Short mmCIF file of C-alpha atoms in Angstrom, two decimals:
data_model
loop_
_atom_site.label_atom_id
_atom_site.label_comp_id
_atom_site.label_asym_id
_atom_site.label_seq_id
_atom_site.Cartn_x
_atom_site.Cartn_y
_atom_site.Cartn_z
CA MET A 190 -26.04 2.38 54.50
CA THR A 191 -23.42 -0.13 53.40
CA SER A 192 -22.45 -0.68 49.78
CA ARG A 193 -20.98 -3.69 48.03
CA LEU A 194 -19.96 -4.62 44.55
CA LEU A 195 -22.53 -6.47 42.47
CA THR A 196 -21.82 -10.08 41.61
CA ASP A 197 -21.56 -11.18 37.96
CA ASP A 198 -24.94 -12.89 38.25
CA GLU A 199 -26.54 -9.72 39.60
CA LEU A 200 -24.94 -7.68 36.82
CA ASP A 201 -26.22 -10.15 34.24
CA GLU A 202 -29.67 -9.93 35.77
CA ILE A 203 -29.63 -6.12 35.57
CA ARG A 204 -28.29 -6.21 32.02
CA GLU A 205 -31.09 -8.59 31.04
CA SER A 206 -33.79 -6.48 32.62
CA ILE A 207 -32.41 -3.38 30.85
CA ALA A 208 -32.41 -5.34 27.58
CA ASP A 209 -36.05 -6.33 28.19
CA ALA A 210 -36.93 -2.70 28.85
CA LEU A 211 -35.15 -1.58 25.68
CA LEU A 212 -37.06 -4.19 23.71
CA VAL A 213 -40.34 -2.74 24.97
CA LEU A 214 -39.13 0.79 24.22
CA ALA A 215 -38.09 -0.32 20.72
CA ASN A 216 -41.72 -1.29 20.15
CA VAL A 217 -42.89 2.04 21.56
CA THR A 218 -40.65 3.98 19.17
CA GLN A 219 -42.47 2.16 16.38
CA SER A 220 -45.88 3.16 17.79
CA ASP A 221 -46.61 -0.18 19.43
CA CYS A 222 -47.54 0.51 23.06
CA SER A 223 -49.09 -2.91 23.68
CA SER A 224 -46.14 -4.46 25.53
CA GLN A 225 -44.93 -3.82 29.07
CA ILE A 226 -41.69 -4.47 30.94
CA ASP A 227 -41.86 -7.38 33.41
CA VAL A 228 -41.38 -5.86 36.85
CA ASP A 229 -40.71 -7.91 39.98
CA MET A 230 -41.61 -5.42 42.70
CA HIS A 231 -40.72 -7.87 45.45
CA GLY A 232 -37.27 -8.67 44.06
CA SER A 233 -34.01 -6.85 44.61
CA ASN A 234 -33.72 -5.30 41.16
CA PRO A 235 -32.94 -1.62 41.79
CA LEU A 236 -34.46 -0.71 38.44
CA SER A 237 -37.96 -1.96 39.32
CA GLY A 238 -39.20 1.52 40.23
CA LEU A 239 -37.87 2.97 37.01
CA PHE A 240 -39.44 0.19 34.94
CA SER A 241 -42.79 0.67 36.68
CA SER A 242 -42.71 4.34 35.73
CA ILE A 243 -41.80 3.47 32.15
CA ASN A 244 -44.73 1.03 32.06
CA GLU A 245 -47.08 3.75 33.28
CA LEU A 246 -45.79 6.15 30.64
CA VAL A 247 -46.12 3.52 27.90
CA ALA A 248 -49.68 2.75 29.02
CA ALA A 249 -50.54 6.46 29.02
CA LEU A 250 -48.99 6.88 25.60
CA GLY A 251 -50.98 3.89 24.35
CA THR A 252 -54.22 5.45 25.59
CA GLU A 253 -53.33 8.77 23.96
CA GLN A 254 -52.51 6.94 20.76
CA GLU A 255 -55.88 5.16 20.74
CA GLN A 256 -57.66 8.47 21.31
CA SER A 257 -55.60 10.03 18.58
CA VAL A 258 -56.68 7.27 16.19
CA VAL A 259 -60.33 7.92 17.11
CA PHE A 260 -59.90 11.69 16.65
CA ARG A 261 -58.16 11.17 13.34
CA ARG A 262 -60.96 8.91 12.15
CA GLU A 263 -63.58 11.46 13.23
CA LEU A 264 -61.62 14.21 11.52
CA ASP A 265 -61.37 12.18 8.32
CA GLU A 266 -65.14 11.55 8.41
CA LYS A 267 -65.80 15.28 8.94
CA LEU A 268 -63.46 16.21 6.11
CA THR A 269 -65.24 13.73 3.85
CA THR A 270 -68.61 15.23 4.82
CA ILE A 271 -67.31 18.76 4.21
CA GLU A 272 -65.99 17.74 0.79
CA GLN A 273 -69.35 16.14 -0.09
CA GLN A 274 -71.20 19.25 1.05
CA ARG A 275 -68.79 21.48 -0.84
CA SER A 276 -69.38 19.42 -3.95
CA ALA A 277 -73.16 19.65 -3.47
CA ILE A 278 -72.94 23.42 -2.93
CA ARG A 279 -70.80 23.75 -6.05
CA SER A 280 -73.34 21.96 -8.20
CA LEU A 281 -76.25 23.86 -6.60
CA SER A 282 -74.51 27.20 -7.04
CA THR A 283 -74.24 26.72 -10.78
CA PRO A 284 -77.72 25.68 -11.88
CA ILE A 285 -77.72 26.09 -15.64
CA ILE A 286 -81.25 25.84 -17.01
CA GLU A 287 -82.19 25.53 -20.66
CA VAL A 288 -85.20 27.86 -20.48
CA TRP A 289 -85.90 27.69 -24.18
CA GLN A 290 -84.42 25.83 -27.07
CA GLY A 291 -80.96 27.30 -27.55
CA VAL A 292 -81.36 29.68 -24.60
CA LEU A 293 -79.55 28.98 -21.32
CA CYS A 294 -80.08 30.76 -18.03
CA LEU A 295 -77.66 30.89 -15.12
CA PRO A 296 -79.13 32.46 -11.99
CA VAL A 297 -76.33 33.64 -9.70
CA VAL A 298 -76.90 33.92 -5.96
CA GLY A 299 -74.40 34.85 -3.27
CA VAL A 300 -70.80 35.95 -3.49
CA MET A 301 -68.65 35.59 -6.58
CA ASP A 302 -65.01 34.74 -6.08
CA THR A 303 -62.33 33.59 -8.46
CA VAL A 304 -62.86 29.87 -7.84
CA ARG A 305 -66.63 30.07 -8.20
CA SER A 306 -66.31 32.25 -11.25
CA ALA A 307 -63.94 29.78 -12.92
CA GLU A 308 -66.24 26.85 -12.12
CA MET A 309 -69.27 28.78 -13.35
CA THR A 310 -67.57 29.78 -16.59
CA SER A 311 -66.37 26.25 -17.19
CA ALA A 312 -69.83 24.74 -16.55
CA LEU A 313 -71.58 27.34 -18.69
CA LEU A 314 -69.20 26.95 -21.63
CA GLN A 315 -69.50 23.18 -21.47
CA THR A 316 -73.31 23.36 -21.45
CA ILE A 317 -73.33 25.82 -24.36
CA VAL A 318 -71.33 23.33 -26.42
CA GLU A 319 -73.37 20.32 -25.27
CA LYS A 320 -76.76 21.93 -25.94
CA GLY A 321 -75.66 23.92 -28.99
CA ALA A 322 -77.05 27.03 -27.29
CA LYS A 323 -76.90 30.44 -28.96
CA TYR A 324 -77.82 32.58 -26.00
CA ALA A 325 -76.72 32.58 -22.38
CA ILE A 326 -78.47 34.74 -19.80
CA ILE A 327 -76.68 35.36 -16.51
CA ASP A 328 -79.24 36.54 -14.01
CA ILE A 329 -77.75 38.37 -11.01
CA THR A 330 -81.01 39.27 -9.26
CA GLY A 331 -79.64 37.35 -6.27
CA ILE A 332 -76.46 39.42 -6.00
CA ASP A 333 -76.65 42.37 -3.63
CA VAL A 334 -73.15 43.78 -3.91
CA MET A 335 -70.85 43.98 -6.89
CA ASP A 336 -67.25 45.14 -6.94
CA THR A 337 -64.69 45.57 -9.70
CA ARG A 338 -63.49 42.01 -9.36
CA THR A 339 -67.01 40.58 -9.73
CA VAL A 340 -67.64 42.72 -12.81
CA ASP A 341 -64.34 41.53 -14.22
CA HIS A 342 -65.47 37.91 -13.72
CA PHE A 343 -68.64 38.56 -15.74
CA ILE A 344 -66.76 40.37 -18.51
CA ARG A 345 -64.38 37.44 -18.87
CA MET A 346 -67.31 35.03 -18.84
CA ALA A 347 -69.06 36.98 -21.61
CA LYS A 348 -65.90 37.08 -23.73
CA ALA A 349 -65.45 33.33 -23.39
CA ILE A 350 -69.07 32.75 -24.39
CA ARG A 351 -68.68 34.98 -27.46
CA LEU A 352 -65.64 32.94 -28.51
CA LEU A 353 -67.98 29.96 -28.76
CA GLY A 354 -70.24 31.89 -31.10
CA ALA A 355 -72.99 32.48 -28.55
CA GLU A 356 -74.41 35.69 -27.10
CA CYS A 357 -74.32 36.57 -23.44
CA ALA A 358 -76.59 38.89 -21.47
CA LEU A 359 -76.54 40.07 -17.88
CA THR A 360 -79.94 40.56 -16.27
CA GLY A 361 -81.38 41.53 -12.92
CA LEU A 362 -79.07 44.43 -12.05
CA ASN A 363 -80.70 46.25 -9.13
CA PRO A 364 -80.55 50.06 -8.80
CA HIS A 365 -77.95 49.86 -6.05
CA ILE A 366 -75.59 47.81 -8.23
CA ALA A 367 -76.23 50.06 -11.22
CA GLN A 368 -75.29 53.10 -9.08
CA THR A 369 -72.18 51.38 -7.77
CA ILE A 370 -71.04 50.48 -11.27
CA VAL A 371 -71.40 54.07 -12.41
CA HIS A 372 -69.76 55.47 -9.27
CA MET A 373 -66.81 53.17 -9.60
CA GLY A 374 -66.46 53.92 -13.28
CA LEU A 375 -66.71 50.26 -14.24
CA ASP A 376 -67.04 49.51 -17.92
CA LEU A 377 -69.80 47.05 -18.74
CA SER A 378 -70.02 47.99 -22.40
CA ASP A 379 -68.77 44.55 -23.43
CA ILE A 380 -71.82 42.93 -21.88
CA VAL A 381 -75.41 43.18 -23.08
CA THR A 382 -77.64 44.00 -20.12
CA HIS A 383 -81.37 43.68 -19.61
CA ARG A 384 -83.52 44.91 -16.77
CA SER A 385 -85.01 41.52 -16.09
CA LEU A 386 -84.68 37.90 -17.01
CA ARG A 387 -88.08 38.15 -18.65
CA ASP A 388 -86.87 40.93 -21.01
CA ALA A 389 -83.80 39.00 -22.06
CA LEU A 390 -85.74 35.81 -22.51
CA HIS A 391 -88.33 37.55 -24.63
CA ARG A 392 -85.67 39.01 -26.89
CA TYR A 393 -83.65 35.86 -27.34
CA VAL A 394 -86.60 33.57 -27.87
CA ALA A 395 -87.95 35.99 -30.47
CA GLN A 396 -84.53 36.05 -32.13
CA SER A 397 -84.42 32.28 -32.16
CA ALA A 398 -87.83 32.12 -33.75
CA SER A 399 -86.97 34.70 -36.40
CA GLN A 400 -83.84 32.73 -37.27
CA GLY A 401 -86.04 29.71 -37.97
CA ASP A 402 -85.09 27.54 -35.05
CA GLY A 403 -88.55 26.03 -35.10
CA THR A 404 -89.43 27.46 -31.73
CA ARG A 405 -92.58 29.31 -30.86
CA SER A 406 -92.38 32.93 -29.75
CA PRO A 407 -92.95 33.51 -26.05
CA PRO A 408 -96.20 35.10 -24.91
CA THR A 409 -95.86 38.88 -24.55
CA MET B 52 -54.94 -9.49 15.72
CA MET B 53 -54.73 -12.48 13.37
CA ASP B 54 -53.61 -16.02 14.31
CA ARG B 55 -50.66 -16.48 12.01
CA ALA B 56 -49.03 -13.16 11.45
CA VAL B 57 -45.70 -11.47 11.06
CA ARG B 58 -44.52 -7.96 11.86
CA GLY B 59 -44.79 -5.59 8.95
CA TYR B 60 -41.07 -4.87 8.78
CA TRP B 61 -40.51 -8.39 7.38
CA VAL B 62 -42.78 -7.53 4.48
CA THR B 63 -41.41 -4.04 3.85
CA GLY B 64 -37.93 -5.54 4.26
CA ALA B 65 -38.71 -8.14 1.59
CA LEU B 66 -39.83 -5.43 -0.84
CA ALA B 67 -36.72 -3.33 -0.12
CA PHE B 68 -34.45 -6.37 -0.36
CA MET B 69 -35.88 -7.33 -3.74
CA ARG B 70 -35.31 -3.83 -5.09
CA LEU B 71 -31.71 -3.89 -3.83
CA GLN B 72 -30.92 -7.44 -4.87
CA TYR B 73 -32.67 -7.68 -8.22
CA GLY B 74 -33.12 -4.04 -9.25
CA ALA B 75 -36.31 -1.98 -9.32
CA GLU B 76 -37.48 -3.22 -12.73
CA THR B 77 -36.98 -6.94 -12.11
CA SER B 78 -38.40 -6.58 -8.63
CA ALA B 79 -41.53 -4.90 -9.99
CA SER B 80 -42.01 -7.60 -12.60
CA LEU B 81 -41.51 -10.34 -9.98
CA LEU B 82 -44.15 -8.72 -7.79
CA GLU B 83 -46.65 -8.82 -10.64
CA ALA B 84 -47.24 -12.40 -9.56
CA LEU B 85 -49.23 -10.92 -6.66
CA PRO B 86 -52.76 -9.53 -6.98
CA ARG B 87 -52.74 -5.75 -7.53
CA GLU B 88 -54.68 -4.99 -4.30
CA LEU B 89 -52.23 -7.06 -2.28
CA ARG B 90 -49.25 -5.29 -3.89
CA ALA B 91 -50.76 -1.92 -3.03
CA SER B 92 -51.57 -2.90 0.55
CA LEU B 93 -48.14 -4.42 1.22
CA SER B 94 -46.36 -1.21 0.30
CA GLN B 95 -48.45 0.66 2.91
CA VAL B 96 -47.64 -1.68 5.79
CA GLY B 97 -46.11 -0.17 8.96
CA PRO B 98 -43.07 -1.81 10.63
CA VAL B 99 -44.88 -3.16 13.70
CA GLU B 100 -48.21 -3.76 12.02
CA TRP B 101 -49.32 -7.40 11.87
CA VAL B 102 -49.50 -8.87 8.39
CA PRO B 103 -50.99 -12.30 7.60
CA ARG B 104 -48.32 -14.96 7.36
CA ALA B 105 -49.73 -15.99 3.97
CA HIS B 106 -48.70 -12.64 2.48
CA HIS B 107 -45.17 -13.06 3.78
CA VAL B 108 -45.03 -16.59 2.35
CA GLN B 109 -46.02 -15.22 -1.06
CA LEU B 110 -43.06 -12.86 -0.96
CA LEU B 111 -40.73 -15.63 0.23
CA ARG B 112 -41.83 -17.80 -2.66
CA ILE B 113 -41.10 -14.98 -5.07
CA ILE B 114 -37.59 -14.53 -3.65
CA ALA B 115 -37.06 -18.30 -3.82
CA SER B 116 -38.13 -18.35 -7.46
CA VAL B 117 -35.35 -16.12 -8.77
CA GLN B 118 -32.36 -18.49 -8.62
CA ARG B 119 -32.30 -21.78 -10.47
CA THR B 120 -30.09 -23.82 -8.15
CA GLU B 121 -30.62 -24.88 -4.55
CA PRO B 122 -27.44 -23.16 -3.27
CA GLY B 123 -28.51 -20.01 -5.13
CA VAL B 124 -31.98 -20.04 -3.59
CA LEU B 125 -30.51 -20.74 -0.15
CA GLU B 126 -28.14 -17.79 -0.49
CA ASP B 127 -30.93 -15.42 -1.58
CA LEU B 128 -33.16 -16.46 1.32
CA LEU B 129 -30.29 -16.11 3.79
CA SER B 130 -29.43 -12.70 2.32
CA TYR B 131 -33.03 -11.54 2.68
CA GLY B 132 -33.12 -12.62 6.33
CA GLN B 133 -29.74 -11.02 6.94
CA TYR B 134 -30.91 -7.76 5.36
CA VAL B 135 -33.98 -7.62 7.60
CA GLY B 136 -31.98 -8.55 10.71
CA SER B 137 -29.26 -6.05 9.98
CA GLU B 138 -31.77 -3.24 9.37
CA LEU B 139 -33.47 -4.08 12.65
CA ALA B 140 -30.23 -4.22 14.65
CA ASN B 141 -29.17 -0.85 13.26
CA GLY B 142 -32.63 0.65 13.61
CA ALA B 143 -35.32 -0.17 16.16
CA LEU B 144 -33.09 -2.52 18.18
CA LYS B 145 -30.02 -0.29 18.11
CA GLN B 146 -30.13 0.52 21.84
CA PHE B 147 -30.98 -3.07 22.70
CA MET B 148 -27.97 -4.29 20.75
CA LEU B 149 -25.69 -1.95 22.69
CA VAL B 150 -26.67 -3.67 25.93
CA VAL B 151 -26.88 -7.35 25.02
CA THR B 152 -24.01 -9.78 24.69
CA PRO B 153 -24.14 -12.67 22.20
CA LYS B 154 -25.13 -14.93 25.07
CA LEU B 155 -27.93 -12.66 26.24
CA PHE B 156 -29.06 -12.23 22.65
CA ALA B 157 -29.20 -16.02 22.31
CA LYS B 158 -31.24 -16.19 25.51
CA LYS B 159 -33.67 -13.57 24.18
CA LEU B 160 -34.18 -15.33 20.83
CA PRO B 161 -37.50 -16.95 21.85
CA ASN B 162 -38.82 -13.51 22.93
CA LEU B 163 -37.57 -11.88 19.76
CA TRP B 164 -39.25 -14.59 17.69
CA ILE B 165 -42.56 -14.11 19.52
CA ARG B 166 -42.19 -10.33 19.09
CA ASP B 167 -42.21 -10.85 15.33
CA HIS B 168 -44.20 -14.05 14.78
CA LEU B 169 -46.43 -14.47 17.86
CA ASP B 170 -46.76 -18.21 18.50
CA ASP B 171 -46.27 -19.13 14.86
CA GLY B 172 -43.29 -21.46 15.33
CA ARG B 173 -40.52 -21.17 17.85
CA LEU B 174 -36.82 -20.27 17.82
CA GLU B 175 -34.36 -21.25 20.51
CA GLY B 176 -30.61 -20.80 20.81
CA ASP B 177 -28.18 -22.99 22.75
CA ILE B 178 -26.55 -20.48 25.11
CA ALA B 179 -24.03 -23.02 26.37
CA MET B 180 -22.11 -23.03 23.09
CA VAL B 181 -21.76 -19.25 22.73
CA ASP B 182 -18.47 -19.23 24.64
CA GLU B 183 -17.14 -21.60 21.97
CA ALA B 184 -18.06 -19.08 19.25
CA ARG B 185 -21.03 -21.17 18.13
CA LEU B 186 -24.72 -20.57 18.42
CA PRO B 187 -26.76 -23.66 17.57
CA LEU B 188 -30.35 -22.72 16.72
CA ARG B 189 -33.51 -24.75 16.56
CA PHE B 190 -36.68 -23.79 14.75
CA THR B 191 -39.76 -25.82 15.67
CA GLY B 192 -43.42 -25.74 14.68
CA ILE B 193 -42.72 -24.11 11.31
CA ARG B 194 -44.44 -26.66 9.08
CA GLY B 195 -46.24 -24.93 6.25
CA TYR B 196 -44.24 -21.70 6.65
CA ASP B 197 -42.18 -21.94 3.46
CA HIS B 198 -38.49 -21.03 3.80
CA ILE B 199 -38.90 -19.34 7.19
CA GLY B 200 -36.18 -21.43 8.86
CA VAL B 201 -33.55 -20.38 6.35
CA VAL B 202 -34.73 -16.78 6.41
CA GLY B 203 -34.73 -16.85 10.21
CA LEU B 204 -31.15 -18.12 10.18
CA GLY B 205 -30.16 -15.25 7.90
CA TRP B 206 -31.99 -12.86 10.24
CA VAL B 207 -29.95 -14.12 13.24
CA ARG B 208 -26.77 -13.67 11.19
CA GLY B 209 -27.86 -10.13 10.28
CA VAL B 210 -28.60 -9.12 13.88
CA MET B 211 -25.39 -10.75 15.13
CA SER B 212 -23.34 -8.77 12.62
CA ARG B 213 -23.85 -5.91 15.12
CA PHE B 214 -21.52 -7.72 17.53
CA ASN B 215 -18.67 -7.27 15.05
CA ARG B 216 -17.61 -10.91 15.30
CA LYS B 217 -15.38 -11.91 12.42
CA GLY B 218 -16.08 -14.74 10.02
CA LEU B 219 -19.79 -15.16 10.76
CA GLN B 220 -20.86 -18.40 9.13
CA VAL B 221 -24.11 -20.28 8.99
CA LYS B 222 -25.13 -23.84 8.30
CA GLN B 223 -28.49 -25.52 8.25
CA SER B 224 -30.08 -28.88 7.89
CA GLY B 225 -33.69 -29.70 7.27
CA TRP B 226 -34.45 -27.27 4.44
CA SER B 227 -34.12 -28.11 0.77
CA LEU B 228 -36.01 -27.20 -2.38
CA ARG B 229 -37.92 -30.47 -1.93
CA HIS B 230 -38.72 -29.67 1.69
CA VAL B 231 -39.21 -25.92 1.90
CA ALA B 232 -41.35 -26.04 5.03
CA PRO B 233 -40.13 -28.75 7.40
CA ASP B 234 -41.62 -28.84 10.87
CA GLU B 235 -38.20 -28.45 12.48
CA MET B 236 -34.82 -27.13 11.43
CA ALA B 237 -31.44 -27.29 13.10
CA CYS B 238 -29.02 -24.49 12.22
CA GLU B 239 -25.89 -22.90 13.53
CA VAL B 240 -24.19 -19.55 13.46
CA SER B 241 -20.46 -19.61 14.17
CA TRP B 242 -17.73 -17.03 14.21
CA SER B 243 -13.98 -16.98 14.64
#
C-alpha cells in the first residue's frame, strides 16, 4: 500500500466534513438528534465510515430519546393518577359525620400512621369549629390492631379537641385491643371510652338535650 | 415544527442579555410588556427547541426600545447578537470552532443560519474577501423580521471573536429605525 501527502484541497475537504460532523454533534449534545452528517460513501473521504457510524448512533439515540419522552409522559400520567387516588383515599379515610346536632362521629378503618393521624386531627378540629360541635366520637370498630403509637395518636387528638372546648370519646374497642392495651400498660385515662358508638351517641345526645340545645333525645 | 421559528437559545439569550445589560429589575419591568403566560413560557424554553419567530421579534422590539437614539439602538442590538454568538461559540459550537477557519466559517454561514432559523431568511458570506480580513455578509428574505439583520451581524461578530482576530469591526446598511425590517441587508465584518 502506497501513501502520499494530502493536497490542500483534500485537507480542506476533510476539515469541512469534520466541521459538518461537529455541527451535527453539537445539536446532539443539546438533545436534538434530528440531523445527520452528509456521507458520500462513493467518494474518497476516509472519514465516511466513521460518519456513517456516528449517524447510526445519533439515529439510535434519537429513537431512545423519543421512547424516553413517551415513558416520561406515561410516568407523569401515572403519578397524576396516583396523586388523585391518594387524595380520594385521604378524603374517604376521614369521613366526619354530624350524627346529631353538635355531635360528630369519625369512624376509623385501617392503619393509623403519623400522616393519617395528623390529617385526621386537622380535619376533625376544623369540622368541630365549623359546626360548633360539642362532642366528637372516634369509632375504632374498624381497627384490628393497636400499638402504643396509635394510642398516642388518639390521646393527642383528644387533647386537641378538649382545647377547643369539646368532648372526645373513643368507641368500638374490641376485646383483643382492650387486652393489648392492658398488657402493654398503655394509659388511656385521658380519653373517655364507650363500648359502642350507640352508647356514646346516646349519652351525648342526651347531654345535648339536657343542656337545652333544642334537640330531641334519641330513642332508647 | 412551525413555519417561522428560531432556536430557543436566541430567546433565552435575549433574556440573559437583558438581565446583564440593563440589570435584573429594569429587565423584569421591560418584560412586563409581554403577556404573563408568554413570559413564563419563554423562561422554560430549551436551547434547541423551536420558538415562534413572533416571540423573538417581541423580545427584539423590547431591546430596541431601551435606547433613545439610532446609534444607541444599533449598538444594543449588535451587543445582543454578539452575546448570543459568543455564548454559542464558547458552548455548543466550541469543538466546531476549534476546527473551522474564518473562511470555512464563512462558507458554513448559510447552514448555520438554517440551523437556527430554518428557511426564514438567508445569510451568506463572501468567502473571497476573507483573505483580505473582510467578511461581507448578505441577509436576504428578512422582511417583517424586525432588527434580525443587525442582530445577525452582531451574532457573526460574537462567533468570530473565537478566532481571536484583533480589531473586529462591523458595518451595515439597510437597517434604520425607520426601516427595522428591510427585505435585504448588506453588512461587513472586518478585522486587522
